[in-house]
Coordinates of C-alpha atoms and ligand atoms in Angstrom, one line a residue:
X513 CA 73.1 -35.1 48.7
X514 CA 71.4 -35.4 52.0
X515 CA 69.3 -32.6 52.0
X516 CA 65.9 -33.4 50.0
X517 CA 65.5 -31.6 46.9
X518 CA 62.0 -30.3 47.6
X519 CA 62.0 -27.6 50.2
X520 CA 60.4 -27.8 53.7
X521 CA 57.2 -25.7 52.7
X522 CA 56.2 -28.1 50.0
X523 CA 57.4 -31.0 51.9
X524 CA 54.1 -32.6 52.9
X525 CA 52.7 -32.1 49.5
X526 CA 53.1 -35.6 47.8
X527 CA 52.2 -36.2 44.4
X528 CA 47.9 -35.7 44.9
X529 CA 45.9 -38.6 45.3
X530 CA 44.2 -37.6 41.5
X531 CA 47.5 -39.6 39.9
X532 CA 47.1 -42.5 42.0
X533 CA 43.4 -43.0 41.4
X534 CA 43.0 -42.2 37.8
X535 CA 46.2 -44.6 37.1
X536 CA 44.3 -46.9 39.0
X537 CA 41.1 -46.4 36.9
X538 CA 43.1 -46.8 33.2
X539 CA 44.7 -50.0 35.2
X540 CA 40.9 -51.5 35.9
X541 CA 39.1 -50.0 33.2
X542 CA 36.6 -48.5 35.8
X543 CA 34.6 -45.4 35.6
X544 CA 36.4 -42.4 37.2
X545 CA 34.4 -40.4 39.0
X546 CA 37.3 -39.3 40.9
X547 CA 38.7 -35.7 39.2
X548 CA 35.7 -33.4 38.4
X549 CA 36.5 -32.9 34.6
X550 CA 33.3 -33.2 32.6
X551 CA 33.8 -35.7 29.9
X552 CA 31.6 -33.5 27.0
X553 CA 33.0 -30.4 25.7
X554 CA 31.7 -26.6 26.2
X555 CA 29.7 -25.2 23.6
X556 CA 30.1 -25.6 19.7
X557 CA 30.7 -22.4 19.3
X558 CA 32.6 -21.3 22.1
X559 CA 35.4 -23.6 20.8
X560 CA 34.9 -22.1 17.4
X561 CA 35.4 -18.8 18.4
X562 CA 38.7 -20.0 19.7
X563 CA 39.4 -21.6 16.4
X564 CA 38.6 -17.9 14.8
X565 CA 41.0 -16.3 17.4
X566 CA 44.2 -18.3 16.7
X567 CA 43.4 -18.1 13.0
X568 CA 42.7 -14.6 12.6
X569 CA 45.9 -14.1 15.0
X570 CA 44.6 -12.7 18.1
X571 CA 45.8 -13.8 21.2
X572 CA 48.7 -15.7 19.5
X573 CA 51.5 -13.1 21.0
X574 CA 51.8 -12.2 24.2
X575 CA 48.4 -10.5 25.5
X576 CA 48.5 -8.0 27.5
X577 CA 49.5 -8.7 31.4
X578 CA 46.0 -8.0 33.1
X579 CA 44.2 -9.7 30.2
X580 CA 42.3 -8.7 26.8
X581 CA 40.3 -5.6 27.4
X582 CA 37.8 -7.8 25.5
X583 CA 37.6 -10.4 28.0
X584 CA 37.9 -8.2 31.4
X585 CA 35.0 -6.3 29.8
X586 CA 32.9 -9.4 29.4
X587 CA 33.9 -10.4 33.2
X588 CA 32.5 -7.1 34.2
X589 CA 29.2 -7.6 32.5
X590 CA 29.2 -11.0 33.3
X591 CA 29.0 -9.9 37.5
X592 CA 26.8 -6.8 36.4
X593 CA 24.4 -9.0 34.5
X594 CA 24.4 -11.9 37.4
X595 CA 25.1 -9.3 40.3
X596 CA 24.5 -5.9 39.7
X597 CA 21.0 -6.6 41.5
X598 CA 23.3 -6.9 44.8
X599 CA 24.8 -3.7 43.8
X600 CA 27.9 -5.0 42.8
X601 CA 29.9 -4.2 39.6
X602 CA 33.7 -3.7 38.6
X603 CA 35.8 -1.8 36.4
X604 CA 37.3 -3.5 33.5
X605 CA 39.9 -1.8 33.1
X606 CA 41.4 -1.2 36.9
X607 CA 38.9 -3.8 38.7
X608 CA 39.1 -7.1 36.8
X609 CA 42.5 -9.2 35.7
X610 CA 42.7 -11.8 33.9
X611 CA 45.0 -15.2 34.9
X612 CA 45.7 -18.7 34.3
X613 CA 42.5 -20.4 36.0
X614 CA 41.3 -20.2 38.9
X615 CA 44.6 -22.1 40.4
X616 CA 46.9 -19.1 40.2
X617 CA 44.1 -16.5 41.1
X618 CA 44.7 -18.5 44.3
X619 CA 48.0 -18.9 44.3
X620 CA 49.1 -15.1 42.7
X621 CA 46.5 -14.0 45.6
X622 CA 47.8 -15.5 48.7
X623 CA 51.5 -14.9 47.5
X624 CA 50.6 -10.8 46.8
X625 CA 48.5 -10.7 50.2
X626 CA 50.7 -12.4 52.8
X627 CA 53.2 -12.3 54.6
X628 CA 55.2 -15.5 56.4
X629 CA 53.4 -15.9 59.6
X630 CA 50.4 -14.5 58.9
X631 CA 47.8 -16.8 59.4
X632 CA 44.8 -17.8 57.0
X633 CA 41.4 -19.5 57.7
X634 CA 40.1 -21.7 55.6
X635 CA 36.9 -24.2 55.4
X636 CA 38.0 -27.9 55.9
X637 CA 37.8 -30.0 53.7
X638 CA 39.2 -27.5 51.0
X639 CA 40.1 -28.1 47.9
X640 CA 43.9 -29.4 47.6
X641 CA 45.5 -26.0 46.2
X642 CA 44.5 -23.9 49.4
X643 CA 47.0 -26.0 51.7
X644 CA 49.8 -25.4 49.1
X645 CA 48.8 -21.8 47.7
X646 CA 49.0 -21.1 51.5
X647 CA 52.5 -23.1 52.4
X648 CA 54.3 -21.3 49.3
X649 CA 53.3 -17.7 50.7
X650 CA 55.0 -18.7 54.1
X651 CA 51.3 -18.7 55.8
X652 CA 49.8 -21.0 58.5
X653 CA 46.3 -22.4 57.6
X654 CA 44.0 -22.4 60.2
X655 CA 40.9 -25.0 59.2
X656 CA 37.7 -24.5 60.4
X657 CA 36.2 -27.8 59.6
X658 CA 32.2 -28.0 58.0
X659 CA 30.1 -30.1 60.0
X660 CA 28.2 -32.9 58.2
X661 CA 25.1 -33.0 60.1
X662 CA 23.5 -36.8 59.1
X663 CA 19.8 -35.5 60.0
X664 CA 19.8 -32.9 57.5
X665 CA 21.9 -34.6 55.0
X666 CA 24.0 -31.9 54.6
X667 CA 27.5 -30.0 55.6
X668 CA 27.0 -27.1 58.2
X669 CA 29.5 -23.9 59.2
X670 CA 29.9 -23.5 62.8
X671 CA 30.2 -19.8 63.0
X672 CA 31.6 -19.5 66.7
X673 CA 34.2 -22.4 65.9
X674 CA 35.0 -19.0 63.0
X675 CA 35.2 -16.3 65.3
X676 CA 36.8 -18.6 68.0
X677 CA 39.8 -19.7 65.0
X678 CA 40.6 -15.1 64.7
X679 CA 43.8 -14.5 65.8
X680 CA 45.5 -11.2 66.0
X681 CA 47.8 -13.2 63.5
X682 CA 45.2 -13.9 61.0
X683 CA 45.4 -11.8 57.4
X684 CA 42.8 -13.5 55.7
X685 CA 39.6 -15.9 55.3
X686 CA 39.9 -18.0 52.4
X687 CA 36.5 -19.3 51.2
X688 CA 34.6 -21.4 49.0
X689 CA 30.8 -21.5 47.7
X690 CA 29.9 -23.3 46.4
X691 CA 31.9 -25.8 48.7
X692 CA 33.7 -28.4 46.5
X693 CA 34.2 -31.0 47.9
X694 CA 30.6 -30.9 50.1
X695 CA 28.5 -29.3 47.9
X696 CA 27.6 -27.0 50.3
X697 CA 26.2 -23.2 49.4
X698 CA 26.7 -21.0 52.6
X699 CA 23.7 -19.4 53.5
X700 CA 22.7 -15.4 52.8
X701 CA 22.8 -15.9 56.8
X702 CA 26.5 -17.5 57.1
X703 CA 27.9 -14.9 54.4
X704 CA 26.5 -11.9 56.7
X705 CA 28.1 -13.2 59.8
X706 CA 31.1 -14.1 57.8
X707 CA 31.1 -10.4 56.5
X708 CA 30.3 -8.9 59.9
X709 CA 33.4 -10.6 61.3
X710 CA 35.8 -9.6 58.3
X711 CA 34.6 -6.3 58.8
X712 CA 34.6 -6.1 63.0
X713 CA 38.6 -7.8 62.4
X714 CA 39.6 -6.2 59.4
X715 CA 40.5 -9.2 57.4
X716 CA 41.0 -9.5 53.7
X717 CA 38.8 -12.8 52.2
X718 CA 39.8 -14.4 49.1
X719 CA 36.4 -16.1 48.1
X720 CA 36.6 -19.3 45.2
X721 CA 33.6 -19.0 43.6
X722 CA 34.3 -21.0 40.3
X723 CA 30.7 -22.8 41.1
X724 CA 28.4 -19.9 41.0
X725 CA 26.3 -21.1 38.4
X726 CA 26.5 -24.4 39.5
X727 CA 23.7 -24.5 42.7
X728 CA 20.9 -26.7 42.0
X729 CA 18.4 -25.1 45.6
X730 CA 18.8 -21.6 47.0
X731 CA 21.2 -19.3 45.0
X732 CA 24.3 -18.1 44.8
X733 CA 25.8 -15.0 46.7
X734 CA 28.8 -13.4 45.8
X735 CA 30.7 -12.5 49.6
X736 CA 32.3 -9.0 47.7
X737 CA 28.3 -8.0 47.7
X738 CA 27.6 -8.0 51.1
X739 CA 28.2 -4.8 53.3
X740 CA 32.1 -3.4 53.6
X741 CA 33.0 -5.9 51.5
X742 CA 33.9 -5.0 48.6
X743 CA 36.9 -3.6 49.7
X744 CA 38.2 -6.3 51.2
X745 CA 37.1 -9.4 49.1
X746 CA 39.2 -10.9 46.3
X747 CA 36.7 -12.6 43.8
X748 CA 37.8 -15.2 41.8
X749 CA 35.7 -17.0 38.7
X750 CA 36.9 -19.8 36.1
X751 CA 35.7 -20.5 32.7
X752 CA 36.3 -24.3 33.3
X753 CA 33.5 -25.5 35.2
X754 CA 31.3 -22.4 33.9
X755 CA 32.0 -23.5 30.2
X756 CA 33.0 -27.3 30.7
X757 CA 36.6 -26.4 28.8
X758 CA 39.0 -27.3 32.4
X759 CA 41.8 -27.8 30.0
X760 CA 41.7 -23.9 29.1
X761 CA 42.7 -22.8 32.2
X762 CA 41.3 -18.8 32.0
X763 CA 39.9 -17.7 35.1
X764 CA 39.4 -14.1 36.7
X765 CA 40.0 -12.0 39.9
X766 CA 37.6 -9.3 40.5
X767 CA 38.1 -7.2 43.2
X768 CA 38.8 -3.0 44.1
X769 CA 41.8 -2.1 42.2
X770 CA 44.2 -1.5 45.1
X771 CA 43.7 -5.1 45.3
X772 CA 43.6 -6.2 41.5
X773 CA 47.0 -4.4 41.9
X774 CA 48.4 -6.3 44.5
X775 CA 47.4 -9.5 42.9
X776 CA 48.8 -8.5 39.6
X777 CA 52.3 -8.0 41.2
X778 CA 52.2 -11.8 42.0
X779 CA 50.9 -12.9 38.8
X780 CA 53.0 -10.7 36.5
X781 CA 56.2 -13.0 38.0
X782 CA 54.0 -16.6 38.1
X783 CA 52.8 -16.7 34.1
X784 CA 52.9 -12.9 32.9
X785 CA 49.9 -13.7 30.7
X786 CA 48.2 -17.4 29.3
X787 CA 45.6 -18.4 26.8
X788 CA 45.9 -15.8 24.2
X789 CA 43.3 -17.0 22.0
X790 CA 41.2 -18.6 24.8
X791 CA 40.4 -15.4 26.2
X792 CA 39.0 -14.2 23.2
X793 CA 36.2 -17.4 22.8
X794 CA 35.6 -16.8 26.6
X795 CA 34.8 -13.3 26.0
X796 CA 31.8 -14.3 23.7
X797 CA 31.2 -17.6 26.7
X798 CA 30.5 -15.1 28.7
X799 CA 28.3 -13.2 27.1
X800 CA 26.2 -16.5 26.0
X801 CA 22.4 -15.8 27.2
X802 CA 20.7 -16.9 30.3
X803 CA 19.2 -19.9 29.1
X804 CA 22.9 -21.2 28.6
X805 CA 23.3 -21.1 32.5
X806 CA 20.1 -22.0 33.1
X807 CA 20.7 -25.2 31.2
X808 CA 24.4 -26.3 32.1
X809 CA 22.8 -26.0 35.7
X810 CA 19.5 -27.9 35.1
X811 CA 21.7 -30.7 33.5
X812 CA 24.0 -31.1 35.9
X813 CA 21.0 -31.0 38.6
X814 CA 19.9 -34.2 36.7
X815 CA 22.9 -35.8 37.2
X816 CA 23.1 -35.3 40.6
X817 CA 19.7 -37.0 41.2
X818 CA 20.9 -40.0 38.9
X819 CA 23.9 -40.5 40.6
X820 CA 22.5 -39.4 43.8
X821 CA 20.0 -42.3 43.6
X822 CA 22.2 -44.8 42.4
X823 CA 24.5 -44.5 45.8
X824 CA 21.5 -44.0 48.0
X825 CA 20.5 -47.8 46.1
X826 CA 23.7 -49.0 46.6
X827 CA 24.0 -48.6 50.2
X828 CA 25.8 -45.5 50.8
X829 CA 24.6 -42.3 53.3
X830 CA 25.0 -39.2 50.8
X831 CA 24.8 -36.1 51.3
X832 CA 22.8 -34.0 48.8
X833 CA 24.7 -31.2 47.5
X834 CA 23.0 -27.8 46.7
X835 CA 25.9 -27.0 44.2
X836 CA 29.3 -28.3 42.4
X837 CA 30.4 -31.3 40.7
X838 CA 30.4 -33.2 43.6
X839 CA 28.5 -35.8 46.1
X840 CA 30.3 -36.5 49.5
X841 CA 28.5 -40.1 50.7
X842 CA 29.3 -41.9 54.3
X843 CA 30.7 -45.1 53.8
X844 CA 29.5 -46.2 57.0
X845 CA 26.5 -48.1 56.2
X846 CA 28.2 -50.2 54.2
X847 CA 30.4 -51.4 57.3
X848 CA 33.4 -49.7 56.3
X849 CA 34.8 -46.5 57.9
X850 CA 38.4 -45.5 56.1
X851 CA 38.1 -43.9 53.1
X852 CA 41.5 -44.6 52.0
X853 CA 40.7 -48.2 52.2
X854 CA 37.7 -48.2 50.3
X855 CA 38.7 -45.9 47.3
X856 CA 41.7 -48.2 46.9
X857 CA 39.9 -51.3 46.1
X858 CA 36.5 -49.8 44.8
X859 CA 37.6 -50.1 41.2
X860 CA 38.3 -54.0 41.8
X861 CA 35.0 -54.6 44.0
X862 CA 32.9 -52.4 41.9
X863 CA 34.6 -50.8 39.2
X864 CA 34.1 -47.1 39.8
X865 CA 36.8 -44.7 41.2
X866 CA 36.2 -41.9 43.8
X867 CA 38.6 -40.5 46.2
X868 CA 38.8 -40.1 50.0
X869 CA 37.6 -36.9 51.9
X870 CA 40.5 -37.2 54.0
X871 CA 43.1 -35.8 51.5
X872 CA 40.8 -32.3 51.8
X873 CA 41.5 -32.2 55.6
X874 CA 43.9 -31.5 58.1
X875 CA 42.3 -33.6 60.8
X876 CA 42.2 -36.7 58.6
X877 CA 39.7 -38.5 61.5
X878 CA 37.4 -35.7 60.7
X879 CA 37.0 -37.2 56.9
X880 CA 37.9 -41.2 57.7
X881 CA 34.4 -42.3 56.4
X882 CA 33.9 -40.1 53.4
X883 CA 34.6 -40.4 50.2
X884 CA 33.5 -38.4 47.2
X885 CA 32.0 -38.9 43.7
X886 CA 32.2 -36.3 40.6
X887 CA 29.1 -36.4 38.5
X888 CA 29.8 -34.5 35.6
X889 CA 30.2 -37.1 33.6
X890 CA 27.7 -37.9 30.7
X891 CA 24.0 -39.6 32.0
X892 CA 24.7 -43.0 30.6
X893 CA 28.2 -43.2 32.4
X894 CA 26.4 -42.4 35.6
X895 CA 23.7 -45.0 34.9
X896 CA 26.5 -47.8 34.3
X897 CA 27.8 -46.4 37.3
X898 CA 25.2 -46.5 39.6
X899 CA 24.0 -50.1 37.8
X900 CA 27.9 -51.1 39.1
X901 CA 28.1 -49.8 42.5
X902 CA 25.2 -52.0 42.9
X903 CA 27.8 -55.2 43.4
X904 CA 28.5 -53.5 46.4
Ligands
PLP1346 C1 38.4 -26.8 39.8 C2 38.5 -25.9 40.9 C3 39.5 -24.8 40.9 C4 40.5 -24.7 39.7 O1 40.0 -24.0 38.7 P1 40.9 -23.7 37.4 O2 40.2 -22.6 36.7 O3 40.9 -25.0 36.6 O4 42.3 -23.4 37.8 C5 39.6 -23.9 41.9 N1 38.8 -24.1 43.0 C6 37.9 -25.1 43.1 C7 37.0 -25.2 44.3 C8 37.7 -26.0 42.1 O5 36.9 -27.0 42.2

């Protein structure tokens, strides 16, 4: 057969780097701080209401296709409780749907919303699903690429390189904040003039915000809240990093329901429905008190800091994120400057695993030096860690 068996749109989307690295951390028996799974599971009894669900035989046929009114009710008074302060808050039943993580949110999104041609905008470096979400829906992403600015020790949004990327062509701004892989939380600031743009070129924004209640300074600001937005802005939320259960895969759009509609056309053909049972115990997750949030995010700001300190020790330039699983560190400073390089023989030299910036980016040059670390891994893993980068 000469023509390849994988078709053009999908052609540049190898097998991701996550295989390569975490074979390569089973092959070295280092520490992978590569994929942001945490390595402790959710709450107790989070997974024993799931354990109730699939033995009291709910969830176990098919549920229905825009999720368990259970679970879109607690996703309502889940963004009521943390948002209705903003003035934002969603109908279960018409407003809310339910899907298979956050990954075909994206994906049932961007394949409802577009057409081929139409062109997206998205924040470089984005998280690998964008690029491929985009590709199967026949778009053209446009990246707009976050700054890291070494002074401040952070990542920075250029918002006339934003307005300059608009096209009469683009359908939609595709977003995420908290930022993985920077850690960066946009600004109430960036969000308005994000808004005010969206609004002044009526464009639709799809905004990733799986890391709300992950930001460690300033707070989180859900896009959909900010003025003419909400009828424009597709909000989607995951139990996985909320909960630490990844492996569940039951996230959440929230959005007006002409949109939930739209969506819901996509998704009905991807999965139909997933997670019976799970969507029961993520019901009663999300209705776990404040001090639950409070917690998971005062832990993982720990964590930071430990690992944060360690890589600061060991030589690197890191930036300091304000949310996520993640720390994005310059390699410079070390004397190295490719970030493909150095992830691939980390795990010999030093036994830890991270992976390059660069796979996030379309202009690879742009992320050469960086290379990121997950830190939602338990304290004394990110002490041996830190004790082991110190070969370096
Ligand atoms: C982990 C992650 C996702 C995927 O979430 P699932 O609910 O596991 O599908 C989506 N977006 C970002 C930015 C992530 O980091």
């Amino acid at each position: 057969m000469d023509r390849p068996l994988l078709n053009r749109r999908l052609a540049e989307f190898g097998t991701t780097i996550f295989a390569e690295m975490s074979a390569l951390a089973v092959r070295t028996g280092s520490i992978n701080l590569g994929q942001g799974f945490p390595d402790a599971d959710g709450p107790e009894e989070v997974r024993e209401a799931a354990v109730r669900a699939l033995r009291d035989g709910r969830g176990n046929q098919y549920p229905p296709g825009p999720g368990i009114p259970e679970l879109r009710t607690a996703v309502a008074a889940h963004q009521q409780r943390f948002y209705g302060r903003l003035g934002l808050s969603y109908d279960p039943d018409t407003e809310v749907l339910i899907t298979a993580g956050a990954t075909e949110a994206l994906a049932a999104s961007l394949l409802a919303l577009l057409e081929p041609g139409d062109e997206v905008i998205a924040l470089e470096p984005y998280y690998d699903s964008y690029a491929a979400g985009i590709a199967l829906a026949g778009g053209r992403r446009v990246p707009v690429t976050l700054r890291a600015d070494p002074e401040s020790g952070s990542y920075r949004l250029d918002l006339d390189e934003l307005r300059d990327a608009i096209t009469d062509k683009t359908r939609l701004i595709l977003l995420n904040t908290p930022h993985n892989p920077t850690g960066t939380v946009l600004s109430r600031d960036e969000l308005a003039e994000i808004a005010r743009l969206a609004c002044e070129r009526d464009l639709l924004v799809l905004t990733d915000e799986v890391y709300e209640h992950l930001v460690f300074e300033g707070e989180h600001l859900p896009l959909a809240s900010f003025p003419g937005m909400r009828e424009r802005t597709v909000t989607i939320g995951s139990a996985g990093k909320t909960f630490s259960f990844t492996g569940w895969k039951v996230g959440w759009v929230t959005a007006t329901a002409e949109l939930v509609s739209a969506v819901r056309s996509a998704k009905q053909f991807l999965t139909y429905v997933s997670a019976g049972p799970f969507q029961y115990a993520v019901a009663e997750a999300l209705a776990l008190p404040d001090s639950y949030f409070t917690e998971l995010r005062d832990d993982l700001r720990t964590k930071r800091d430990i690992l944060a300190t360690g890589l600061t020790d060991a030589g690197f330039q890191v930036f300091r994120p304000s949310g996520t699983y993640f720390i994005t560190t310059d390699i410079r400073p070390l004397g190295h400057d490719d970030g493909f390089a150095f992830c691939r023989t980390l795990p010999e030299r030093a036994g830890v695993v991270a992976i390059p910036n660069a796979v996030f980016y379309d202009h690879k040059d742009q992320g050469a030096p960086y290379v990121r670390f997950a830190f939602c891994k338990r304290t004394d893993v990110l002490q041996e860690a830190a004790d082991r980068l110190k070969r370096l």
